[in-house]
Coordinates of C-alpha atoms in Angstrom, one line a residue:
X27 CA 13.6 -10.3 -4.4
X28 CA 10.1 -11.8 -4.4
X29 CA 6.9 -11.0 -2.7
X30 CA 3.8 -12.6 -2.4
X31 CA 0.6 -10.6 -2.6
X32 CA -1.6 -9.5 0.1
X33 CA 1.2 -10.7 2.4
X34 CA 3.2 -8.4 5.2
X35 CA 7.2 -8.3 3.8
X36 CA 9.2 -6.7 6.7
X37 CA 12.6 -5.6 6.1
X38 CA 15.3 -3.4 8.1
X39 CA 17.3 -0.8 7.0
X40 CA 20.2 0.6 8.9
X41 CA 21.2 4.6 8.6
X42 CA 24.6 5.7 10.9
X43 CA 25.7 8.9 11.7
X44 CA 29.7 9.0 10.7
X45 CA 29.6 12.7 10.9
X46 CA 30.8 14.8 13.8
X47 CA 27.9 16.7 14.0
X48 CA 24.2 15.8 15.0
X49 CA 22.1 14.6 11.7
X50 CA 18.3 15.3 11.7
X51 CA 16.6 13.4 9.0
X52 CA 13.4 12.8 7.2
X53 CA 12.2 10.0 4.6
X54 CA 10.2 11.3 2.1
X55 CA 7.2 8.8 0.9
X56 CA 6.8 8.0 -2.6
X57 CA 3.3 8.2 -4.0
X58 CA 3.6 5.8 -7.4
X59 CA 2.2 2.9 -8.0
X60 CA 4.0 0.3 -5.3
X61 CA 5.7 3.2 -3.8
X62 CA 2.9 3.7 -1.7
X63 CA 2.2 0.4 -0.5
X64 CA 5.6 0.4 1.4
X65 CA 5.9 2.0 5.2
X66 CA 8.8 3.1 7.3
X67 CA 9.0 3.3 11.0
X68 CA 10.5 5.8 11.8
X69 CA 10.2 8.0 9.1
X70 CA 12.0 10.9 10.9
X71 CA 14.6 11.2 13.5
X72 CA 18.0 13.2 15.1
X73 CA 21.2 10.9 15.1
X74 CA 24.0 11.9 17.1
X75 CA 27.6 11.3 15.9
X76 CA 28.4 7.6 15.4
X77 CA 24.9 6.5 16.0
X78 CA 22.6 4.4 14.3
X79 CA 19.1 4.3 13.7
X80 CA 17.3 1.1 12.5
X81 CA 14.7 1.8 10.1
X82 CA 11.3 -1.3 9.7
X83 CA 10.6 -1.5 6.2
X84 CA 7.6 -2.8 5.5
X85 CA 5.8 -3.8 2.2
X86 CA 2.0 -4.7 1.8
X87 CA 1.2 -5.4 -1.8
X88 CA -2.3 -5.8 -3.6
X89 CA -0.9 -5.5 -6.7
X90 CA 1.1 -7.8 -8.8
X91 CA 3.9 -6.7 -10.7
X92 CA 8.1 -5.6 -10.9
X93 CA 8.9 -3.2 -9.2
X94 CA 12.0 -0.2 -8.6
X95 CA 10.8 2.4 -6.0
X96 CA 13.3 5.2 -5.2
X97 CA 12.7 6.8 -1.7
X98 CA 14.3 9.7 -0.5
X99 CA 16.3 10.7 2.7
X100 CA 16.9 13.9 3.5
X101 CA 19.0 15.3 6.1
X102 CA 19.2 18.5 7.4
X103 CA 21.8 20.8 6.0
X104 CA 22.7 18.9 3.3
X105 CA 22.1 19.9 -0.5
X106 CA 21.9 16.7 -2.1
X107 CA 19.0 13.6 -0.5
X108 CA 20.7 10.3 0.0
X109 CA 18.8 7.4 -1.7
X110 CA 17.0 4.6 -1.0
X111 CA 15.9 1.8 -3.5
X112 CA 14.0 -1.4 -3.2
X113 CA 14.1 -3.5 -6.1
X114 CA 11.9 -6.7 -6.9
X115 CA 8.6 -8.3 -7.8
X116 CA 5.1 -8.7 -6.3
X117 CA 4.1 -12.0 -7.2
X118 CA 0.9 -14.5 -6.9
X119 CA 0.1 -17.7 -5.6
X120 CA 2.2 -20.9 -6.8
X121 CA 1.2 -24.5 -7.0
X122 CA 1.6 -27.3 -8.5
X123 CA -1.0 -30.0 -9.8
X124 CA -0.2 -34.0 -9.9
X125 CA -1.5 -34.2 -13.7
X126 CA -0.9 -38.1 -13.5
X127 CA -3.9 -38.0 -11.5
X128 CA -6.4 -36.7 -14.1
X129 CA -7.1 -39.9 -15.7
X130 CA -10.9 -39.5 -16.3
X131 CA -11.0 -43.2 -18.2
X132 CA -13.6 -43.6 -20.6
X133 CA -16.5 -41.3 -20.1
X134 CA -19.8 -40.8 -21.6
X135 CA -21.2 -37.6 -22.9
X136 CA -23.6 -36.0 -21.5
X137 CA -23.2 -37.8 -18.0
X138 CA -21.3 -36.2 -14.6
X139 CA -18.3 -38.0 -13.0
X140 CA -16.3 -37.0 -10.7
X141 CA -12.4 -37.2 -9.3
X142 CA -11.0 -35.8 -6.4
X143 CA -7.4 -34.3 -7.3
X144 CA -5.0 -33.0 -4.5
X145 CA -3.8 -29.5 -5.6
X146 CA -1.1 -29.1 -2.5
X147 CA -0.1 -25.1 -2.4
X148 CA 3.7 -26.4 -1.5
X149 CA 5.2 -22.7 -2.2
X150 CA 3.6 -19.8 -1.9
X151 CA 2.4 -18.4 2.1
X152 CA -0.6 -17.0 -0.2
X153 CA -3.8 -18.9 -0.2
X154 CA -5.7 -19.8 -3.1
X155 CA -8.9 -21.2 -4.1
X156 CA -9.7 -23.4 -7.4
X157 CA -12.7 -24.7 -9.0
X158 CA -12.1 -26.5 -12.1
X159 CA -14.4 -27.7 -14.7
X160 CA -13.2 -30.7 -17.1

């Protein structure tokens, strides 16, 4: 899915123990470009049989872009890591702009006027700031 920049994305992640034996595991971070702006709590733990664990997923971006970051969970005794991949996009503030209301009328060079435009920020939870110059 989508996430907004500069804007705390928490997710959960749910790991169960369906083994008969206790499972001591550890998530390896990823150190690429958005891998590292994610964050696990816990990142380590011991699950007994039929147990589960709730992992917090967190994601803090500063960077815009797609993104597919492969983490990797390994557990203790076992050869091959089990993974764990987020997929989605890091995206910026959205607004929209009421165009209708950019009627300047007849102007004359060389002279200032002025009109006040609304520019409502109706879906993005980033904030934005705009100056424009006609």
């Amino acid at each position: 899915g989508e996430a907004f920049v500069n804007t705390q994305h928490c997710y959960e992640v749910q790991l169960l123990n369906r083994g008969k034996v206790d499972a001591e595991w550890t998530l390896q971070p990823c150190h690429t470009r958005f891998g590292s702006k994610f964050s696990f709590s816990p990142s380590s733990g011991l699950l007994q049989p039929g147990a589960g664990q709730v992992i917090a997923v967190q994601l803090l971006s500063d960077i815009l872009g797609q993104f597919e970051e492969g983490f990797q969970l390994f557990l203790t005794g076992s050869s091959r890591p089990v993974p764990l991949v987020f997929k989605g996009a890091v995206v910026g503030p959205q607004f929209t702009l009421d165009t209708s209301a950019l009627d300047y009328g007849i102007m004359s060079y060389s002279f200032r006027w002025a009109v006040i435009v609304r520019q409502p920020n109706l879906v993005s939870a980033v904030g934005i700031s705009v100056k424009q110059q006609v």
